[in-house]
Amino acid sequence: MAVDIVHFWVSKSEAAALDIFRKAWIADGNRWVDMPAKNKVEVQRIVSERIANGYAPAVMQWNANEGSRELPEMGIVLDIEQVAREDNWREILPAAVLDRITYDGKVYFAPTNIHAENWLWTSEAVFRDLDLATPQTWDEIFAAAEKIKASGRLPVAVGGGRWEISLIFNNIMYQKLGAEGYARVISGDPAMVNDPRMIEALEVLRRVSRYAEPVAARESKTWADATAAVGRGEAGMQFMGDWAKGELSARGYTVDKDFGCSLVPGTAIAYFMVIDAFAFPLTSREEEAEGQQAFARMVLDRDNQVAFSRIKGSLPVRTDVDPSGLDRCGRLGLQMIAEKKGEVSAQSMAMPSQMSEGWIGILADFFNDQTISPETAQQRLREVVMLR
């Protein structure tokens, strides 16, 4: 069986992780047609154009989030309920994952892994050289940033992706508003966005922006470039999901030797979950549905799940996998998931697609343009969530 796969896993670690699925698929005598795109927006464009032209791809990478439910609502993706039932997905997947891949009682997405967004990555070389401890508070983050800046190195590594700014802000917002306030904001409560503590959160984000490179210097860089700068000891810190660990490992760096990992101060009781997945567009090629279901089954294979996450820096979605071999960062994440400790939807998972994109854009503009006041940014964020 042949399948064409549209995806945006193109960094060194992402490509290596995807190879796990590719090799497993080919080993079963199937054919894999690779269609890489530079980002999620590009994937959406390619898939939309192909669907419009009557030649949908068999498989597309997707985030299993609130916005993903638009796909089965529109009737453009295949349900894989038969595979989910036969392979007992409802027994082996966490409830939070099942909720995101199910629509109207049927499973539509094959989840690949669980990421968490609220991690702080630190350069061991920089922190050792400056005799810095892992920051436990935001005050300690800024104190470390000052010392790193004074040493001639970059305090906070940020790439050119606008979504990177929202990751930083969501950590700050959670710390300022608490779990309930954070949940109300990402569920689209305009009154909560208007809370005075949102101004405080935006002011902290503005402080962070002053320790990053100017936007012109990082426009051409990716999140992976920023991660590599931490690994090389050129930058002290990065706020990034645990896919950064996969990238650091792929580049030959080792946890606790070259880089450190900790949950961002103020979020240590939470796990901002992101669920990666594949979706299966309905196609006009009859024989393809069988291939799509076989592909979904391959993705959830226990061995493939462990091998993929070990490279990707994530956690397997299956709860019945052997946790041995996970590093300290992975064990911490797995423990939080197993204990159902602070499972929190990431902002990108909870908001509908259009709202999320608007939210991200406003925060990126604020971070990149010092002339935008916190009050103006707050008002724009409120207007975005009112569109829900």
PDB file of N, CA and C in Angstrom, residues 1-2 20-31 294-295 297-299 301 304:
ATOM      1  N   MET A   1       0.841  -1.200   0.000  1.00  0.00           N
ATOM      2  CA  MET A   1       0.000   0.000   0.000  1.00  0.00           C
ATOM      3  C   MET A   1       0.875   1.247   0.000  1.00  0.00           C
ATOM      4  N   ALA A   2       0.468   2.234  -0.752  1.00  0.00           N
ATOM      5  CA  ALA A   2       1.219   3.486  -0.829  1.00  0.00           C
ATOM      6  C   ALA A   2       0.407   4.596  -0.167  1.00  0.00           C
ATOM      7  N   ILE A  20      11.168   6.740  12.251  1.00  0.00           N
ATOM      8  CA  ILE A  20      10.695   5.535  12.949  1.00  0.00           C
ATOM      9  C   ILE A  20       9.438   5.014  12.272  1.00  0.00           C
ATOM     10  N   PHE A  21       8.498   5.907  12.024  1.00  0.00           N
ATOM     11  CA  PHE A  21       7.255   5.507  11.356  1.00  0.00           C
ATOM     12  C   PHE A  21       7.511   5.125   9.907  1.00  0.00           C
ATOM     13  N   ARG A  22       8.366   5.886   9.242  1.00  0.00           N
ATOM     14  CA  ARG A  22       8.656   5.607   7.834  1.00  0.00           C
ATOM     15  C   ARG A  22       9.240   4.204   7.655  1.00  0.00           C
ATOM     16  N   LYS A  23      10.228   3.873   8.483  1.00  0.00           N
ATOM     17  CA  LYS A  23      10.883   2.569   8.365  1.00  0.00           C
ATOM     18  C   LYS A  23       9.930   1.430   8.718  1.00  0.00           C
ATOM     19  N   ALA A  24       9.092   1.652   9.734  1.00  0.00           N
ATOM     20  CA  ALA A  24       8.128   0.615  10.119  1.00  0.00           C
ATOM     21  C   ALA A  24       7.122   0.373   8.996  1.00  0.00           C
ATOM     22  N   TRP A  25       6.694   1.443   8.340  1.00  0.00           N
ATOM     23  CA  TRP A  25       5.727   1.336   7.246  1.00  0.00           C
ATOM     24  C   TRP A  25       6.344   0.606   6.049  1.00  0.00           C
ATOM     25  N   ILE A  26       7.544   0.976   5.709  1.00  0.00           N
ATOM     26  CA  ILE A  26       8.219   0.358   4.570  1.00  0.00           C
ATOM     27  C   ILE A  26       8.570  -1.104   4.855  1.00  0.00           C
ATOM     28  N   ALA A  27       8.923  -1.390   6.124  1.00  0.00           N
ATOM     29  CA  ALA A  27       9.277  -2.768   6.504  1.00  0.00           C
ATOM     30  C   ALA A  27       8.121  -3.733   6.307  1.00  0.00           C
ATOM     31  N   ASP A  28       6.904  -3.224   6.337  1.00  0.00           N
ATOM     32  CA  ASP A  28       5.727  -4.066   6.104  1.00  0.00           C
ATOM     33  C   ASP A  28       5.380  -4.184   4.630  1.00  0.00           C
ATOM     34  N   GLY A  29       6.289  -3.710   3.774  1.00  0.00           N
ATOM     35  CA  GLY A  29       6.087  -3.837   2.335  1.00  0.00           C
ATOM     36  C   GLY A  29       5.290  -2.725   1.703  1.00  0.00           C
ATOM     37  N   ASN A  30       5.151  -1.612   2.415  1.00  0.00           N
ATOM     38  CA  ASN A  30       4.371  -0.482   1.900  1.00  0.00           C
ATOM     39  C   ASN A  30       5.283   0.596   1.314  1.00  0.00           C
ATOM     40  N   ARG A  31       4.668   1.582   0.669  1.00  0.00           N
ATOM     41  CA  ARG A  31       5.423   2.691   0.078  1.00  0.00           C
ATOM     42  C   ARG A  31       5.045   3.990   0.759  1.00  0.00           C
ATOM     43  N   ALA A 294      -4.417   1.059   8.156  1.00  0.00           N
ATOM     44  CA  ALA A 294      -3.183   0.339   8.498  1.00  0.00           C
ATOM     45  C   ALA A 294      -2.124   1.307   9.023  1.00  0.00           C
ATOM     46  N   PHE A 295      -2.100   2.501   8.456  1.00  0.00           N
ATOM     47  CA  PHE A 295      -1.145   3.523   8.897  1.00  0.00           C
ATOM     48  C   PHE A 295      -1.445   3.928  10.339  1.00  0.00           C
ATOM     49  N   ARG A 297      -2.883   2.159  12.629  1.00  0.00           N
ATOM     50  CA  ARG A 297      -2.490   1.041  13.505  1.00  0.00           C
ATOM     51  C   ARG A 297      -0.983   1.030  13.727  1.00  0.00           C
ATOM     52  N   MET A 298      -0.223   1.311  12.681  1.00  0.00           N
ATOM     53  CA  MET A 298       1.236   1.339  12.777  1.00  0.00           C
ATOM     54  C   MET A 298       1.704   2.436  13.725  1.00  0.00           C
ATOM     55  N   VAL A 299       1.059   3.596  13.690  1.00  0.00           N
ATOM     56  CA  VAL A 299       1.443   4.723  14.539  1.00  0.00           C
ATOM     57  C   VAL A 299       1.290   4.380  16.025  1.00  0.00           C
ATOM     58  N   ASP A 301       1.473   1.405  17.348  1.00  0.00           N
ATOM     59  CA  ASP A 301       2.249   0.239  17.764  1.00  0.00           C
ATOM     60  C   ASP A 301       3.132   0.610  18.957  1.00  0.00           C
ATOM     61  N   ASN A 304       6.848   1.299  18.222  1.00  0.00           N
ATOM     62  CA  ASN A 304       6.997   2.527  17.436  1.00  0.00           C
ATOM     63  C   ASN A 304       6.777   3.759  18.309  1.00  0.00           C
TER      64      ASN A 304
END
